[in-house]
C-alpha atoms as one frame of an Amber mdcrd trajectory, in Angstrom:
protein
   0.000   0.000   0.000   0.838   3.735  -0.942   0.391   6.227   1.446  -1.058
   9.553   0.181  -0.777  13.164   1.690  -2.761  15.513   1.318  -1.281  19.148
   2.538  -2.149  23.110   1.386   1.499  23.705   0.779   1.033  21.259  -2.604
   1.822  24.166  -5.266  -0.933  23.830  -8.113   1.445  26.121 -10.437   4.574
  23.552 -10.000   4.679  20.921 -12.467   1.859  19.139 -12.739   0.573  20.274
  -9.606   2.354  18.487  -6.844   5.638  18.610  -4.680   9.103  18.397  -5.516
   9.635  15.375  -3.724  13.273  15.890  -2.692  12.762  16.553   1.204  16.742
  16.677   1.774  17.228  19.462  -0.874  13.838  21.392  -0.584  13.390  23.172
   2.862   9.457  22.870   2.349   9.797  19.082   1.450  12.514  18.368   4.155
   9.953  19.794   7.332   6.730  17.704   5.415   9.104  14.576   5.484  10.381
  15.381   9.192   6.654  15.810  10.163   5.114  12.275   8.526   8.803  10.835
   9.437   9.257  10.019   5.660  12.521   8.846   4.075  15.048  11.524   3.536
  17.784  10.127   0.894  20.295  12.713  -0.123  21.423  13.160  -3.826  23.709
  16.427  -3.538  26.395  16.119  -1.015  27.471  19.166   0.696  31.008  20.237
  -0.223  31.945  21.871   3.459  32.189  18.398   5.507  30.387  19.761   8.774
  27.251  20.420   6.562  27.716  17.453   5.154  27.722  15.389   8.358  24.848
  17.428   9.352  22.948  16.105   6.328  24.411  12.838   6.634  22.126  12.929
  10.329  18.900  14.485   8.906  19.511  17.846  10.342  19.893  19.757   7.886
  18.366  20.140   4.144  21.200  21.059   1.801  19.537  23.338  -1.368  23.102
  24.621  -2.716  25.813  23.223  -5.353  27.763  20.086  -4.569  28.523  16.966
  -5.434  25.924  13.939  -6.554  25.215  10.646  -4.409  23.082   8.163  -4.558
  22.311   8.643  -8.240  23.386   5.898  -9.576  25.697   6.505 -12.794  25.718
  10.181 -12.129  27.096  10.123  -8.786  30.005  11.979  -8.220  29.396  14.856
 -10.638  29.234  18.525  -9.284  25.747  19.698  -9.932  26.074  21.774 -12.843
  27.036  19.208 -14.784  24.641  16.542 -13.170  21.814  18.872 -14.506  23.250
  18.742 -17.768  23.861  15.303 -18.062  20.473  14.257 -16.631  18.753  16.403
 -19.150  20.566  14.831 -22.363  19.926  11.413 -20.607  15.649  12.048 -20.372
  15.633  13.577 -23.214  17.547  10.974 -25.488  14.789   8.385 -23.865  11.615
  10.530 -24.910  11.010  11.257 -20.587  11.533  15.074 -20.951  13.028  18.235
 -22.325  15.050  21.312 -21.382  13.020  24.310 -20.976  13.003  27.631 -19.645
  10.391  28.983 -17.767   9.345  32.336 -17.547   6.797  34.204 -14.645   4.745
  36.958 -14.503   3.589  37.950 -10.852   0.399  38.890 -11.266  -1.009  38.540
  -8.092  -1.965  42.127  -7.593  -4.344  42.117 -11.015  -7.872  40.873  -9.381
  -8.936  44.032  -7.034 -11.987  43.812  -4.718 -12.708  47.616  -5.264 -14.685
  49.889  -7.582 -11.861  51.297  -9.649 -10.750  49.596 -12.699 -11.512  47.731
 -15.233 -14.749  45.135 -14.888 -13.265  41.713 -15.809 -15.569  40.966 -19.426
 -16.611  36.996 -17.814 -20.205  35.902 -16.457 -20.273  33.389 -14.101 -23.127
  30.837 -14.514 -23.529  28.590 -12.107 -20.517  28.042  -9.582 -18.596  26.195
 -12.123 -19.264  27.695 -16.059 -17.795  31.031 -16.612 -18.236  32.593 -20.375
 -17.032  35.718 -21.988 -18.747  38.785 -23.210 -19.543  39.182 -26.154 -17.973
  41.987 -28.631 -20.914  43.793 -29.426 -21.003  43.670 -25.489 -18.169  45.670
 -25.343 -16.677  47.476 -23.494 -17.736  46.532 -20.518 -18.087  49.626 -17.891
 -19.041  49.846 -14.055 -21.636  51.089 -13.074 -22.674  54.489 -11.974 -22.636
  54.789  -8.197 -22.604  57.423  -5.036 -21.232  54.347  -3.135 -17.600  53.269
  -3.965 -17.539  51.810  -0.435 -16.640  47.756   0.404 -19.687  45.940   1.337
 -17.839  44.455   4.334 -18.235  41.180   3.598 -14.682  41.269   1.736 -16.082
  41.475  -1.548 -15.432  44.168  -4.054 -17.776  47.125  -3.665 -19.683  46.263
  -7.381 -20.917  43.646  -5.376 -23.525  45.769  -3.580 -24.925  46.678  -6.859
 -27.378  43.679  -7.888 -28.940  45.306 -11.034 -25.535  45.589 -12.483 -24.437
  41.911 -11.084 -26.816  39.733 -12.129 -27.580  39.456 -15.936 -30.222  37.105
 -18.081 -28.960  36.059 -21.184 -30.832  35.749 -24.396 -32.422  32.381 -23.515
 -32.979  33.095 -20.331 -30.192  31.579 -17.890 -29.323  33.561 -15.135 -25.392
  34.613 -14.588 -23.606  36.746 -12.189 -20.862  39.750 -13.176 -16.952  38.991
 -11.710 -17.500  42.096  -8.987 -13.593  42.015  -8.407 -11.815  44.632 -10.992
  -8.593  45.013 -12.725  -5.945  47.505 -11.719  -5.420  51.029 -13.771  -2.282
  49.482 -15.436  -4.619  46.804 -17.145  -5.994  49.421 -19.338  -2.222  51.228
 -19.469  -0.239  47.584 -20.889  -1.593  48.671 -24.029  -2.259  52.634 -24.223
   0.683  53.252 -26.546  -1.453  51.319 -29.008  -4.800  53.290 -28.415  -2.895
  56.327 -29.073  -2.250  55.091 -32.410  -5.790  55.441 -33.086  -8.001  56.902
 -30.339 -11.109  57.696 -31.925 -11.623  54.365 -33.707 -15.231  53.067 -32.136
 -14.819  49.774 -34.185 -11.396  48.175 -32.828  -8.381  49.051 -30.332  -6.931
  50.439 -33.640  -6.412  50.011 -37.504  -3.990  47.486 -38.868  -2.134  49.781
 -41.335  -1.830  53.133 -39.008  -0.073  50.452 -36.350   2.589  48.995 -38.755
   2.926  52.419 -39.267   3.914  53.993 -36.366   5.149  50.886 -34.023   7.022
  50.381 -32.660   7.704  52.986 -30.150  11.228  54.261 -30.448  11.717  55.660
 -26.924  10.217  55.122 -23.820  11.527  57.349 -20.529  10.807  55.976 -16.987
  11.590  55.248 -13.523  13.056  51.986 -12.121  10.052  51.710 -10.198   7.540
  52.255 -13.173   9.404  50.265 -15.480   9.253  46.968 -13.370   5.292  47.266
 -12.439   4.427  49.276 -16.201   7.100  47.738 -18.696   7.017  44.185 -17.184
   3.442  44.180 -17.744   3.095  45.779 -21.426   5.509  43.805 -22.905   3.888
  41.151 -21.746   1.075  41.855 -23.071   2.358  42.809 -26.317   4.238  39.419
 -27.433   0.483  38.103 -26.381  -0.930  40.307 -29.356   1.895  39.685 -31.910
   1.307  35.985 -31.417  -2.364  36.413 -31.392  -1.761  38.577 -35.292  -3.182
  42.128 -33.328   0.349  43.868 -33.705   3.315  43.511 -36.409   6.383  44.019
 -33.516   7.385  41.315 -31.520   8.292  44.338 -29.321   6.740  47.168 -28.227
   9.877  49.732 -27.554  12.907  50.251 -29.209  15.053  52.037 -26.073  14.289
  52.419 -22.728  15.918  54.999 -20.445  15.380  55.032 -17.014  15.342  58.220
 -15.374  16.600  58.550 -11.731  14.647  59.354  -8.628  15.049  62.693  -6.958
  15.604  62.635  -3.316  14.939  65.012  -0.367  17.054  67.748   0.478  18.183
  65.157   3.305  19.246  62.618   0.471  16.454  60.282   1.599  13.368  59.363
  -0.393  11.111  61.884  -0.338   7.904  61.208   2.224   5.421  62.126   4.508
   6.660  60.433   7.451  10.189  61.743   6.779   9.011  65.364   6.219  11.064
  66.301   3.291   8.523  66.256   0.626   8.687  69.105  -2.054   5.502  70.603
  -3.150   5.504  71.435  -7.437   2.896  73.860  -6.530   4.771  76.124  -4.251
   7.976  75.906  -6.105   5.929  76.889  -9.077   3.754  79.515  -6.758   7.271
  81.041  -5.928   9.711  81.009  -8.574   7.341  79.548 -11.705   6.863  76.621
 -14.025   9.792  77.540 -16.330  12.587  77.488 -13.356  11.194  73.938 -11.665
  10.655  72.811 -15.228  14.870  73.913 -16.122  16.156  73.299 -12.160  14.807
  69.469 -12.582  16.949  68.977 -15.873  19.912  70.673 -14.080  20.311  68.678
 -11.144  22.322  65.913 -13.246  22.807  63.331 -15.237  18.953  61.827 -16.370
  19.638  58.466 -14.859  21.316  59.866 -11.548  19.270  59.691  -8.247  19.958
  63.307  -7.010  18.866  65.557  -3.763  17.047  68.170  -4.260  18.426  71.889
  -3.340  16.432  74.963  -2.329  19.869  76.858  -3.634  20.179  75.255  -6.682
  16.290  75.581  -7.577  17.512  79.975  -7.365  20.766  79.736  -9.097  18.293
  78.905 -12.020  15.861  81.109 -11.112  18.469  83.894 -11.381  19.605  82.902
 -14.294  16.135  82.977 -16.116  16.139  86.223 -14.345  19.127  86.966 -16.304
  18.206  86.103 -19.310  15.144  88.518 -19.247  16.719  91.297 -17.906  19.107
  91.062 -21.516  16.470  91.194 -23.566  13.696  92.912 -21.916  14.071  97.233
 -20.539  12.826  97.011 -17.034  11.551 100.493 -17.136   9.579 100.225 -20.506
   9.063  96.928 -21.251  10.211  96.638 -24.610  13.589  95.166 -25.650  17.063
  96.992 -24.941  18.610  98.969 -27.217  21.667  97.012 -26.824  19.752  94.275
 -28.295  18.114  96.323 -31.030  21.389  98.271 -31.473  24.610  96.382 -30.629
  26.590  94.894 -33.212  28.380  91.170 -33.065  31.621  90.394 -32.852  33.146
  87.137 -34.011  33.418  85.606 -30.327  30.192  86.092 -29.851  29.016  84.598
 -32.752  31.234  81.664 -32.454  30.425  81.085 -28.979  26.357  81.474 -30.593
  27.227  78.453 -32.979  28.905  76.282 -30.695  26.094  76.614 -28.322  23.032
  75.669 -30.880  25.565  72.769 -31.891  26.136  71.346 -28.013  22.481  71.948
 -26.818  21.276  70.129 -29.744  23.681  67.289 -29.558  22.733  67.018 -25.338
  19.254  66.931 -26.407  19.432  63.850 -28.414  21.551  62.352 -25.893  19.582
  63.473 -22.696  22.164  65.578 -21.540  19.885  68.140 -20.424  21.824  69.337
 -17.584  25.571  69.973 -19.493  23.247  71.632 -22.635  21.654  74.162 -19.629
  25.668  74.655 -18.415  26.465  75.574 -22.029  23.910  78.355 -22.522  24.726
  79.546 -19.134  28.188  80.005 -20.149  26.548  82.166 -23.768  24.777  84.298
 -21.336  27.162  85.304 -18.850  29.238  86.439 -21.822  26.182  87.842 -23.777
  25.662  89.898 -20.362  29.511  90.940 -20.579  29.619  91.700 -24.088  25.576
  94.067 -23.952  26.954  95.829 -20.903  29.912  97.080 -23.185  29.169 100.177
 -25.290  30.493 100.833 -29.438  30.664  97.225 -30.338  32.641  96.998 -33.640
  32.233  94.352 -36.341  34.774  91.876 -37.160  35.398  91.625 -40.669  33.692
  88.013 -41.186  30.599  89.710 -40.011  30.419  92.954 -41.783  29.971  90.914
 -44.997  26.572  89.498 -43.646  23.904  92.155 -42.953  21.255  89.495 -41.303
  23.825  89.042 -38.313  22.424  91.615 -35.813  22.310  91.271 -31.683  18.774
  90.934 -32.347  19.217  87.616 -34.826  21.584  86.242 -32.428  19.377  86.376
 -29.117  16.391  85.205 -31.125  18.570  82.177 -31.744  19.273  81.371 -28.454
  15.488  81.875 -27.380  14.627  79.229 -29.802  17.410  76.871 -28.340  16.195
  78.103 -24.596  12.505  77.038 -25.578  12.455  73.231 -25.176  14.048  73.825
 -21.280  11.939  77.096 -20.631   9.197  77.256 -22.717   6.906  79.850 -20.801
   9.181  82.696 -20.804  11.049  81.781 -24.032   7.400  82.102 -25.718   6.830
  85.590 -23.611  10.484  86.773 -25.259   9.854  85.742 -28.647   6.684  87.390
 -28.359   8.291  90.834 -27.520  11.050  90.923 -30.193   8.548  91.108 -32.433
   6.828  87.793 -33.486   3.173  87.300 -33.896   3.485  82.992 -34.569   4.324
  80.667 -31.309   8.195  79.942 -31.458   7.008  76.077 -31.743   6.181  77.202
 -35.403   9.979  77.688 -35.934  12.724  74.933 -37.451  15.527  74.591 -35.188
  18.125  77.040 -35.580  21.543  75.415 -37.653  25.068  75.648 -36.928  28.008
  76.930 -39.174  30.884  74.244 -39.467  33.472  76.334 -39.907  32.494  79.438
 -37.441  32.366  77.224 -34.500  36.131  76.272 -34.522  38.286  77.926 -32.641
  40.567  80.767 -33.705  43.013  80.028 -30.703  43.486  78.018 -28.075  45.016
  77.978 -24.238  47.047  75.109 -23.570  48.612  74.868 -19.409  52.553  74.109
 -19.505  53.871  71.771 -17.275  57.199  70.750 -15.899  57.757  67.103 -14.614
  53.568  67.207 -14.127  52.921  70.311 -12.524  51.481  73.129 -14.080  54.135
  76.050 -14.654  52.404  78.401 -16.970  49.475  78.831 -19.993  50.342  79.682
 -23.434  48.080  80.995 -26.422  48.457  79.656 -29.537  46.755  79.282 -32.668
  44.316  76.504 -33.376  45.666  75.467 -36.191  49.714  75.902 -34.921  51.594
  72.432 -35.213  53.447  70.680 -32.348  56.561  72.031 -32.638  55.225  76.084
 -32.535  53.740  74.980 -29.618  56.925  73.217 -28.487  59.045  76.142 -29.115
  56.676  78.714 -27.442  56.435  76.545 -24.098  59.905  76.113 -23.714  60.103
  80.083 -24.175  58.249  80.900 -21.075  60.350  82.419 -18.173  58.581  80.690
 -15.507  59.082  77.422 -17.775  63.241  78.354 -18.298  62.845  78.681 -14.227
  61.317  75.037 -13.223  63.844  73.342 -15.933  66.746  75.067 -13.866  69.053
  74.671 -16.608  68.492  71.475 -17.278  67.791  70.236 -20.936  63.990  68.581
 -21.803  64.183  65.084 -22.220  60.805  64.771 -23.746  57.954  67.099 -24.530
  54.272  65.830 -25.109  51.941  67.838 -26.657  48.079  67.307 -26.129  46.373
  69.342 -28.591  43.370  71.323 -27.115  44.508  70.361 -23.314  48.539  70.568
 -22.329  51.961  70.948 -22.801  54.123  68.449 -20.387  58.116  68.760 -20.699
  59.995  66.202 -18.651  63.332  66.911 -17.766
């Protein structure tokens, strides 16, 4: 006779529906054997010799890497290769196959609660459950005044009987499922609606999907993209191999962006009291300077802590930026702006700016691209505050390059971080069409290299002097000009320069 067991630790999903069955390698199995005093025969034998004794005596239940026993010709291989070998060996004799399993949790997706999605099923019976229908779809709950729990643990829909129980056409009577899916049912798939959102017929048309997926950037939190991204993508390889969708995914990049902490470097919270409120930061110093402050911080994927004193530092320099453009007193624009002629640095400085911010953009480098026009408009501040500006030859020859041309330019590269008081500017130099309306300003190649260069000087590795040379001077100009410097002559102490490395764009470094 065989004895049977019945116990509520049996896992329906394992298998076939049953236990493992290996009580001295499977710590739920090992106290189910110790409790019915079942046989406990050991297959993997510990490598450390005190756990192995401790096995050997049925005290402990070994569930790591060692070495087989008992297994008849596959004793005495470690277990990676005993899995191996056992799985060539069933499969060659028809018993089983290598596989790899995959799971989903999805124990959070049946909600005993009003909000969310009614599951489309009628129960009929206590054993026959049966979908809607299409042209019953789609299914929504009903309207209520009471979203409260009856109580009785079921789902609040439960209280409402004339939306529970149904007749169906010949007459059998079946009950609603009262529990509800989550939100992020309806959100798996909501990059697909948006393909098509007005269609009444189906989720969306064939053609305008092969179209447009599949989605070529999706931006996220850690957090999001484990409960959202886990969850869509699931459902999306359901609906290619169902024939719904043409991509067997449904993005082409993800970047995750970091979490910002409190000014304590914790996670923000209530309990911890260093939550920040959007809506007084944008009370206080407006939309524009959280909006710009939040790209600042760092690096898109960093975690970073917020600061009260960096959150100003932009605000004054949005301050900054107005007051350059915009008279105080009346309101219009400065006559430096409307006035003031360009000189080549400032043009060049113009150029390389709409070439870096545009280049951080594509690369999420918001926060270096907000450095970079910081660094045009301290300079553009510099350069306004000094009277009789004169042309440089290069632009004399072009009559469109005015102040006024340049600062619109920078506007339009200050709009995607700022776009509330970029609109307001391009507004008062004299444009009646949003900025959006406008193509991106381009770069010139050539303007944007540099006419000279600074390169430090050192001496056995520390730095001595800085020279100026020209950017297109070869090594040994800038040889000859280091080794002029006095304070260079000085360090070497007479001594003659057994090497000197030149690093265009960075250093000079003569070893003696």
């Amino acid at each position: 006779k065989i004895p049977i067991w019945i116990s509520d630790y049996v896992l329906i999903s394992y298998g076939t529906g049953a236990i493992m069955a290996v009580p001295a390698h499977d710590e739920r199995d090992f106290e189910f054997a110790k409790k019915f005093n079942l046989p406990i025969i050991q297959v993997v034998e510990p490598p450390d010799e005190k756990e192995a004794e401790l096995a050997r005596q049925e005290k402990l239940c070994f569930i790591g890497d060692g070495k087989a026993i008992n297994s008849g010709q596959f004793s005495g291989l470690p277990t990676p290769k005993f899995k191996e070998e056992i799985t060539k060996w069933l499969e060659g004799r028809g018993l089983g196959k290598k596989a790899i399993n995959y799971k989903l949790r999805d124990w959070l997706f049946s909600r005993q609660r009003y909000w969310g999605e009614p599951f489309p099923i009628l129960h009929i019976g206590n054993e026959r459950v049966i979908g809607l229908s299409e042209k019953d779809l789609p299914l929504l709950p009903p309207k209520t005044k009471d979203y409260k729990p009856p109580g009785t643990g079921e789902s609040p829909l439960a209280k409402i009987s004339e939306w529970v129980e149904v007749s169906l056409p010949d007459g059998t009577k079946a009950r609603r499922e009262t529990n509800t899916m989550p939100q992020w049912a309806g959100s798996c798939w909501y990059y697909l609606r948006y393909i098509d959102p007005a269609n009444d017929k189906r989720g969306w048309e064939a053609e305008k999907e092969k179209y447009w997926m599949p989605v070529d950037l999706y931006i996220g939190g850690a957090e999001h993209a484990v409960l959202h991204l886990l969850y869509s993508r699931f459902w999306h390889k359901l609906l290619y191999d169902l024939g719904y969708v043409s991509t067997k995914e449904p993005f082409k990049k993800l970047v995750n962006q970091g979490m910002i902490l409190g000014e304590d470097g914790q996670k923000m919270s209530k309990s911890r009291g260093n939550v920040i409120n959007p809506d007084d930061i944008i009370t206080n110093y407006g939309a524009d300077s959280m909006r710009l402050y939040e790209m600042f911080m760092g690096p898109l994927e960093a975690t970073k802590p917020w600061s009260m004193q960096g959150l100003e530092g932009v605000y004054r320099f949005l301050q900054r930026v107005w007051r350059i453009i915009i008279d105080e007193d009346s309101g219009g624009l400065c006559e430096a702006v409307k006035d003031a002629n360009v000189d080549e640095q400032t043009l060049r400085l113009l150029h390389q700016t709409i070439k870096k911010v545009g280049n951080d953009i594509e690369t999420f480098g918001f926060n270096t691209a907000i450095s970079q026009m910081m660094i045009f408009v301290n300079h553009l501040s510099k350069k306004l505050a000094t009277e009789n500006t004169e042309y440089t030859e290069s632009v004399r020859s072009n009559s469109q390059l005015s102040m006024k041309s340049v600062v619109e330019k920078f506007v339009l590269i200050l709009a995607p971080f700022a776009p509330h008081i970029a609109e307001e500017l391009w507004a008062r130099l004299g444009h009646n069409k949003s900025l959006a309306c406008e193509s991106w300003p381009e770069y010139d190649k050539e303007l944007i290299k540099e006419k000279e260069i600074e390169l430090a000087v050192q001496v056995n590795g520390k730095i001595r002097d800085k020279i100026v040379v020209a950017a297109e001077a070869d090594e040994e100009q800038i040889k000859q000009k280091a080794l002029s410097l006095q304070k260079v002559i000085s360090a070497m102490g007479g001594k003659v320069a057994k090497k000197v490395i030149v690093i265009k764009s960075r250093l000079v470094n003569i070893v003696v």
